Amino acid sequence: MTNQKRVALTDRGESLLQISLAINARKELRSILETIVTHTRSLLGCADSSIVLWDRRQGVFKHGASTNIGAEVSRRVRREGGATRWVVDHREPVLVPDTRRDPFIANPMIPEGGVMAYTGVPIAQGDEVLGVLYALYATTHKATPDDLWLLTQAAAMAAIAIQNSRLLHSLEEINNFKSAMIRMLVHDLNNILQSLMGGIEILRHCNRDADRVDLERIDVSMMRMRRLVEGILRYERMTSVEEIARGPVDLNAVAEKAAKVFAEAAAGKSHRLVLALSTEPCTAYGDRLLLEEAAFNLVSNAVNYTSPGGTITLRTSATEDGYVFEVADTGSGLEAEDRERIFEPFVRLKKAGRVKGNGLGLHLVRTIVDRHAGTIVVSGTPGKGSTFTVTLPSR
C-alpha cells in the first residue's frame, strides 16, 4: 500500500469519526440529520447536502435536512419519475455529473438553485429504504469512488439514527398506553375495593361473632390488595415522569428522617436502630421525595426481614465516586443468586415468609436510583445479614 493510499484511508476514517462524534452529541433526529449533511458538505466540498425522507405508508417524500438550497428542492421532490424515487425503488446510487443532461428530467428547482451536478445514495435499513442522502454541486462534477464511499457511510449513519428515532417513538407510544391502562385499572380496582370494604364494615356490625373471623380474613386480603394497588400506582407515576425534580438533597437528613419514621416499628421488634452519619456534608443532587422513598423502602425491608433483637445501621459517607447511603442489617442475608432477582418486579423470596409485601419495593428503589444516575449494590453473607449500598453522583 502506497503512502498516498494510507493517507486517504486515514482521512476517510477521521471524516467518519467526525460525523460519528457529532451525531453522538445530539439526541433529536432533526439535529442528527442536520449534523450529517453539514459534515457531508464539508468533507466532500460540495455546495450543499440534503436528506430526503421517504414515507412508505403515505407514499410521499418529506424534507429531512439541508445545509442550504437543498431545503427547497427536497420539499418539492416528485413522488414518481424523479431521481429520488428511482433511488428508493432500485436501492442504488444515482450520479448526475451535469444536470443539463439529467436523465431524470431534473426538478425545476435544481437549475433555479444553481445545482449543476448531484450524487444521491439510498438511506436503507434492512430491506427498507428510508430516504436519500444527496451531495449537490454548483459546478459539473463526476463523483469519485471516494465520494460514493463517504456518502454511503454517512447514509448508513443516517439510517441508524432514523431507525432509533422510530423505535424511541414506538416505545413512547407503548409507555403512554401502558400508563393509561394502569391508571384505568387502578381507578377501577380502587372503586371495587372501596365498595367491598364498605360492605365488610356493615357485615361486621350485623353478623354473629362466629362469622367475624372470616370477615377479618377478607379484610386482611383487601388491605393487601390496596397496598399492591398503591405500590403499582406509585411505580407508574415515578416511571412516567420524563424529568425528575432536581436539587440539593442532604443524605444525612434523609437517613435521620428514615430512622425517625421507622423507630416505632423497629422498637416493636426489639431492633437496635443505629445512625452512623458522615461528619462531612453529604449533599447529593436529585429529587428529595424520591430519594426519601428509596431510603424508606430499604429501612422498611431491614426492619421487616430481620429477626427480633437485630441491629439495623444507616450510614452515609462521601467518596470519590459520589455520596453513599447505606442500610445494613443482621438479618438472614441473601444468597448470591438472589441479589439481582430481588430487584425484579413482583419477586418475593420464599424466606419472606409471612412478611407483608407486594414485591415492588426494591424494584422501585432501583428505578429511583437509576433515574438519579446512581448505583445500588447488595452485599453480605447468608445467615449474617445484608448491606444495601446506594451511591449517588454529586451533580
Coordinates of C-alpha atoms in Angstrom, one line a residue:
M1 CA 0.0 0.0 0.0
T2 CA 1.4 3.4 -1.0
N3 CA 1.7 6.3 1.4
Q4 CA -0.9 8.2 -0.6
K5 CA -3.5 5.4 -0.1
R6 CA -2.6 5.2 3.6
V7 CA -3.2 8.9 3.9
A8 CA -6.5 8.6 2.0
L9 CA -7.7 5.8 4.3
T10 CA -6.7 7.8 7.4
D11 CA -8.6 10.8 6.1
R12 CA -11.7 8.7 5.5
G13 CA -11.6 7.3 9.0
E14 CA -11.2 10.7 10.5
S15 CA -14.0 12.0 8.4
L16 CA -16.4 9.3 9.6
L17 CA -15.2 9.7 13.2
Q18 CA -16.1 13.4 13.0
I19 CA -19.6 12.6 11.8
S20 CA -20.0 9.8 14.5
L21 CA -18.8 12.1 17.3
A22 CA -21.1 14.9 16.2
I23 CA -24.1 12.5 16.0
N24 CA -23.5 11.0 19.4
A25 CA -23.5 14.5 20.9
R26 CA -27.1 15.0 19.8
K27 CA -30.4 13.3 20.6
E28 CA -33.1 14.8 18.3
L29 CA -33.4 13.2 14.9
R30 CA -33.6 16.6 13.1
S31 CA -30.4 17.7 14.8
I32 CA -28.6 14.5 13.9
L33 CA -29.6 14.7 10.2
E34 CA -28.5 18.3 10.1
T35 CA -25.2 17.3 11.5
I36 CA -24.8 14.6 8.9
V37 CA -25.5 16.9 5.9
T38 CA -23.3 19.7 7.4
H39 CA -20.3 17.3 7.7
T40 CA -21.0 15.7 4.3
R41 CA -20.9 19.1 2.6
S42 CA -17.7 20.0 4.4
L43 CA -16.0 16.6 3.7
L44 CA -17.0 16.4 0.0
G45 CA -16.6 20.1 -0.7
C46 CA -20.0 20.3 -2.4
A47 CA -22.2 23.3 -2.5
D48 CA -25.0 21.7 -0.5
S49 CA -26.0 18.4 1.1
S50 CA -29.5 17.3 1.8
I51 CA -31.6 14.4 3.1
V52 CA -35.0 13.5 1.7
L53 CA -37.0 11.1 3.8
W54 CA -39.4 8.5 2.2
D55 CA -42.7 7.9 4.0
R56 CA -43.7 4.5 2.6
R57 CA -47.1 4.4 4.3
Q58 CA -48.2 7.7 2.9
G59 CA -46.3 7.4 -0.3
V60 CA -44.7 10.8 0.0
F61 CA -41.3 12.4 0.3
K62 CA -40.5 14.7 3.2
H63 CA -37.7 17.1 3.9
G64 CA -35.2 15.7 6.3
A65 CA -32.3 18.2 6.5
S66 CA -30.3 20.5 4.3
T67 CA -27.4 22.9 4.5
N68 CA -28.6 25.4 2.0
I69 CA -30.6 25.4 -1.2
G70 CA -31.5 21.7 -0.9
A71 CA -34.2 22.5 1.6
E72 CA -36.5 24.0 -1.0
V73 CA -35.5 21.4 -3.6
S74 CA -36.3 18.5 -1.2
R75 CA -39.7 19.9 -0.3
R76 CA -40.7 19.7 -4.0
V77 CA -39.5 16.2 -4.8
R78 CA -41.8 14.3 -7.1
R79 CA -43.4 11.1 -6.0
E80 CA -42.9 9.5 -9.3
G81 CA -40.4 9.8 -12.2
G82 CA -37.6 11.7 -10.4
A83 CA -34.1 10.6 -9.3
T84 CA -35.1 10.3 -5.7
R85 CA -37.9 7.8 -6.5
W86 CA -35.5 5.9 -8.7
V87 CA -33.0 5.5 -5.8
V88 CA -35.8 4.4 -3.5
D89 CA -37.1 1.8 -6.0
H90 CA -33.8 0.5 -7.1
R91 CA -31.8 0.9 -3.9
E92 CA -28.8 2.1 -5.9
P93 CA -26.9 5.4 -6.1
V94 CA -27.7 8.0 -8.7
L95 CA -24.8 10.0 -10.3
V96 CA -25.6 13.0 -12.4
P97 CA -22.4 14.9 -13.3
D98 CA -24.2 17.5 -15.4
T99 CA -27.8 18.5 -14.7
R100 CA -28.1 19.9 -18.2
R101 CA -28.1 16.2 -19.3
D102 CA -30.1 14.8 -16.4
P103 CA -31.7 11.5 -17.5
F104 CA -34.5 12.0 -14.9
I105 CA -35.6 15.5 -16.2
A106 CA -34.4 17.4 -13.2
N107 CA -36.7 19.0 -10.6
P108 CA -37.2 22.7 -11.9
M109 CA -35.8 23.8 -8.5
I110 CA -32.4 22.3 -9.3
P111 CA -31.4 24.6 -12.2
E112 CA -33.1 27.5 -10.4
G113 CA -31.0 26.9 -7.3
G114 CA -27.8 26.7 -9.4
V115 CA -27.2 23.0 -9.0
M116 CA -25.1 21.7 -11.9
A117 CA -24.4 18.2 -10.6
Y118 CA -25.6 15.8 -7.9
T119 CA -25.0 12.4 -6.4
G120 CA -27.6 10.6 -4.3
V121 CA -27.3 7.3 -2.2
P122 CA -30.0 5.3 -0.5
I123 CA -30.5 5.5 3.2
A124 CA -31.5 2.0 3.9
Q125 CA -32.1 -0.3 6.9
G126 CA -32.6 -3.9 6.1
D127 CA -35.0 -4.2 3.2
E128 CA -36.5 -0.8 3.7
V129 CA -35.3 2.4 2.0
L130 CA -35.8 5.3 4.5
G131 CA -34.7 8.1 2.2
V132 CA -31.8 9.5 0.1
L133 CA -28.7 11.5 1.0
Y134 CA -27.6 14.0 -1.6
A135 CA -24.4 15.9 -2.4
L136 CA -25.2 18.9 -4.7
Y137 CA -22.6 20.8 -6.7
A138 CA -22.6 24.3 -8.1
T139 CA -20.4 23.1 -11.0
T140 CA -20.3 20.0 -13.0
H141 CA -18.8 17.1 -11.0
K142 CA -18.2 13.4 -11.6
A143 CA -18.4 11.5 -8.3
T144 CA -15.3 9.5 -7.4
P145 CA -15.3 6.2 -5.6
D146 CA -14.2 8.0 -2.5
D147 CA -17.2 10.3 -2.8
L148 CA -19.5 7.4 -3.1
W149 CA -17.8 5.6 -0.2
L150 CA -18.2 8.5 2.1
L151 CA -21.8 9.2 1.1
T152 CA -22.7 5.6 1.7
Q153 CA -21.1 5.5 5.1
A154 CA -22.9 8.8 6.1
A155 CA -26.2 7.3 4.8
A156 CA -25.7 4.3 6.9
M157 CA -25.3 6.5 10.0
A158 CA -28.5 8.4 9.0
A159 CA -30.3 5.1 8.7
I160 CA -29.4 4.1 12.2
A161 CA -30.5 7.5 13.5
I162 CA -33.8 7.3 11.7
Q163 CA -34.4 3.7 13.0
N164 CA -33.5 4.6 16.5
S165 CA -35.9 7.6 16.4
R166 CA -38.7 5.3 15.2
L167 CA -38.0 2.8 18.0
L168 CA -38.0 5.5 20.6
H169 CA -41.3 6.9 19.3
S170 CA -42.8 3.4 19.4
L171 CA -41.5 2.9 22.9
E172 CA -43.0 6.2 24.0
E173 CA -46.4 5.2 22.5
I174 CA -46.2 1.9 24.3
N175 CA -45.3 3.5 27.6
N176 CA -48.2 6.1 27.2
F177 CA -50.6 3.2 26.5
K178 CA -49.3 1.3 29.5
S179 CA -49.6 4.3 31.8
A180 CA -53.2 4.9 30.6
M181 CA -54.1 1.3 31.2
I182 CA -52.5 1.2 34.6
R183 CA -54.3 4.3 35.7
M184 CA -57.6 3.0 34.5
L185 CA -57.0 -0.4 36.2
V186 CA -56.0 1.2 39.5
H187 CA -59.0 3.6 39.4
D188 CA -61.4 0.7 38.8
L189 CA -59.8 -1.5 41.4
N190 CA -59.9 1.3 44.0
N191 CA -63.6 1.7 43.3
I192 CA -64.2 -2.0 43.8
L193 CA -62.1 -2.1 47.0
Q194 CA -64.0 0.9 48.4
S195 CA -67.3 -0.9 47.8
L196 CA -66.0 -4.2 49.3
M197 CA -64.5 -2.6 52.4
G198 CA -67.7 -0.6 53.0
G199 CA -69.7 -3.8 52.7
I200 CA -67.3 -5.6 55.1
E201 CA -67.8 -2.8 57.7
I202 CA -71.6 -3.2 57.5
L203 CA -71.4 -7.0 57.8
R204 CA -69.0 -6.7 60.8
H205 CA -71.7 -4.9 62.7
C206 CA -74.5 -7.2 61.6
N207 CA -73.2 -10.7 61.7
R208 CA -72.6 -13.1 64.5
D209 CA -69.2 -13.3 66.3
A210 CA -68.6 -16.7 64.7
D211 CA -68.5 -15.0 61.3
R212 CA -66.1 -12.3 62.2
V213 CA -63.1 -14.5 61.8
D214 CA -64.0 -14.9 58.1
L215 CA -64.6 -11.1 57.8
E216 CA -61.2 -10.4 59.3
R217 CA -59.5 -12.6 56.8
I218 CA -61.4 -10.9 54.0
D219 CA -60.4 -7.5 55.5
V220 CA -56.7 -8.5 55.6
S221 CA -56.9 -9.6 51.9
M222 CA -58.5 -6.3 51.0
M223 CA -55.8 -4.3 52.7
R224 CA -53.1 -6.4 51.0
M225 CA -54.7 -5.7 47.6
R226 CA -54.9 -2.0 48.4
R227 CA -51.2 -1.9 49.2
L228 CA -50.5 -3.6 45.9
V229 CA -52.6 -1.1 44.0
E230 CA -50.9 1.8 45.8
G231 CA -47.5 0.3 45.0
I232 CA -48.3 -0.1 41.3
L233 CA -49.6 3.5 41.2
R234 CA -46.5 4.9 42.8
Y235 CA -44.3 3.0 40.4
E236 CA -46.3 4.1 37.4
R237 CA -46.2 7.7 38.5
M238 CA -42.5 7.6 39.0
T239 CA -41.6 5.9 35.8
S240 CA -43.9 8.0 33.6
V241 CA -42.2 11.3 34.6
E242 CA -39.7 12.2 31.9
E243 CA -37.7 14.6 34.1
I244 CA -37.5 14.3 37.8
A245 CA -37.2 17.4 40.0
R246 CA -33.6 18.1 40.9
G247 CA -32.0 20.0 43.8
P248 CA -29.6 19.5 46.6
V249 CA -30.5 16.6 48.9
D250 CA -28.8 16.2 52.3
L251 CA -28.4 12.4 52.7
N252 CA -27.7 12.8 56.4
A253 CA -31.2 14.4 56.8
V254 CA -32.7 11.6 54.7
A255 CA -31.2 9.0 57.0
E256 CA -32.3 10.8 60.1
K257 CA -35.9 11.1 58.8
A258 CA -35.9 7.4 57.8
A259 CA -34.7 6.4 61.3
K260 CA -37.4 8.6 62.9
V261 CA -40.2 7.2 60.7
F262 CA -39.3 3.6 61.5
A263 CA -38.3 4.0 65.1
E264 CA -41.6 2.6 66.4
A265 CA -41.6 -0.3 64.1
A266 CA -38.0 -1.2 65.0
A267 CA -38.8 -0.9 68.7
G268 CA -41.8 -3.2 68.2
K269 CA -39.3 -6.0 67.1
S270 CA -36.7 -5.1 69.7
H271 CA -34.3 -3.9 67.0
R272 CA -31.5 -1.5 67.6
L273 CA -31.6 1.3 65.1
V274 CA -28.1 2.9 64.6
L275 CA -27.2 6.1 62.8
A276 CA -23.6 6.3 61.6
L277 CA -23.6 9.6 59.7
S278 CA -20.8 11.3 57.9
T279 CA -19.2 14.3 59.6
E280 CA -18.7 15.8 56.2
P281 CA -21.6 17.2 54.1
C282 CA -23.3 14.5 52.0
T283 CA -25.3 16.6 49.6
A284 CA -26.5 14.6 46.5
Y285 CA -28.4 16.2 43.7
G286 CA -31.8 14.9 42.9
D287 CA -35.5 14.6 43.9
R288 CA -35.7 14.7 47.7
L289 CA -39.1 12.9 47.9
L290 CA -38.0 10.1 45.6
L291 CA -34.7 9.6 47.5
E292 CA -36.6 9.6 50.8
E293 CA -39.0 6.9 49.4
A294 CA -36.0 4.8 48.3
A295 CA -34.5 5.1 51.8
F296 CA -37.8 4.3 53.5
N297 CA -38.2 1.1 51.4
L298 CA -34.7 0.0 52.3
V299 CA -35.2 0.6 56.0
S300 CA -38.6 -0.9 56.0
N301 CA -37.2 -4.1 54.4
A302 CA -34.4 -4.2 57.0
V303 CA -36.9 -3.9 59.9
N304 CA -39.3 -6.5 58.4
Y305 CA -36.8 -9.1 57.4
T306 CA -34.5 -9.0 60.4
S307 CA -35.3 -11.4 63.3
P308 CA -36.3 -9.7 66.6
G309 CA -33.4 -8.2 68.5
G310 CA -31.3 -7.4 65.4
T311 CA -29.3 -4.3 64.6
I312 CA -30.1 -2.0 61.6
T313 CA -27.5 0.6 60.7
L314 CA -27.9 3.6 58.5
R315 CA -24.7 5.0 57.2
T316 CA -23.7 8.0 55.0
S317 CA -20.3 8.9 53.5
A318 CA -18.6 10.9 50.9
T319 CA -16.4 9.1 48.4
E320 CA -14.6 9.9 45.2
D321 CA -17.5 8.3 43.3
G322 CA -20.1 10.4 45.0
Y323 CA -22.2 10.2 48.1
V324 CA -23.2 6.9 49.7
F325 CA -26.4 6.0 51.6
E326 CA -26.2 2.5 53.2
V327 CA -28.6 0.3 55.1
A328 CA -27.1 -2.8 56.9
D329 CA -29.0 -5.4 58.9
T330 CA -28.2 -8.5 60.9
G331 CA -31.0 -10.5 59.2
S332 CA -30.8 -13.8 57.3
G333 CA -28.8 -12.4 54.4
L334 CA -29.2 -13.2 50.7
E335 CA -27.8 -16.0 48.5
A336 CA -25.6 -14.7 45.7
E337 CA -28.2 -15.8 43.0
D338 CA -30.9 -13.8 44.8
R339 CA -29.1 -10.5 44.9
E340 CA -30.2 -9.4 41.4
R341 CA -33.6 -11.2 41.4
I342 CA -34.8 -9.2 44.4
F343 CA -34.8 -6.0 42.2
E344 CA -37.2 -7.6 39.6
P345 CA -40.9 -6.5 39.9
F346 CA -43.2 -8.8 41.9
V347 CA -40.4 -11.1 43.1
R348 CA -40.7 -12.3 46.7
L349 CA -38.2 -14.8 48.1
K350 CA -39.5 -17.9 49.9
K351 CA -37.7 -16.8 53.0
A352 CA -40.0 -13.8 53.1
G353 CA -42.5 -15.9 55.0
R354 CA -45.4 -14.0 56.5
V355 CA -43.8 -10.6 55.9
K356 CA -46.4 -8.5 54.1
G357 CA -45.2 -7.0 50.7
N358 CA -46.1 -6.7 47.1
G359 CA -42.7 -7.4 45.5
L360 CA -42.4 -3.8 44.2
G361 CA -40.4 -2.1 46.9
L362 CA -36.8 -2.9 45.8
H363 CA -37.7 -2.6 42.1
L364 CA -38.9 0.9 42.9
V365 CA -35.7 1.6 44.8
R366 CA -33.6 0.6 41.9
T367 CA -35.7 2.6 39.5
I368 CA -35.3 5.7 41.6
V369 CA -31.5 5.2 41.9
D370 CA -31.3 4.6 38.1
R371 CA -33.2 7.8 37.5
H372 CA -30.6 9.6 39.5
A373 CA -27.7 8.0 37.5
G374 CA -26.6 6.2 40.7
T375 CA -25.9 2.6 41.6
I376 CA -27.2 0.1 44.2
V377 CA -25.2 -2.9 45.3
V378 CA -26.2 -5.7 47.7
S379 CA -23.5 -7.4 49.8
G380 CA -23.4 -9.7 52.8
T381 CA -23.3 -13.3 53.9
P382 CA -26.2 -15.7 54.2
G383 CA -27.2 -16.0 57.9
K384 CA -25.3 -12.9 58.8
G385 CA -27.2 -10.1 57.2
S386 CA -27.2 -7.8 54.1
T387 CA -26.0 -4.4 53.2
F388 CA -27.6 -2.2 50.5
T389 CA -25.3 0.5 49.3
V390 CA -26.6 3.3 47.2
T391 CA -24.1 5.6 45.5
L392 CA -25.3 8.9 44.0
P393 CA -23.4 11.4 42.0
S394 CA -22.9 14.9 43.5
R395 CA -24.3 16.5 40.3

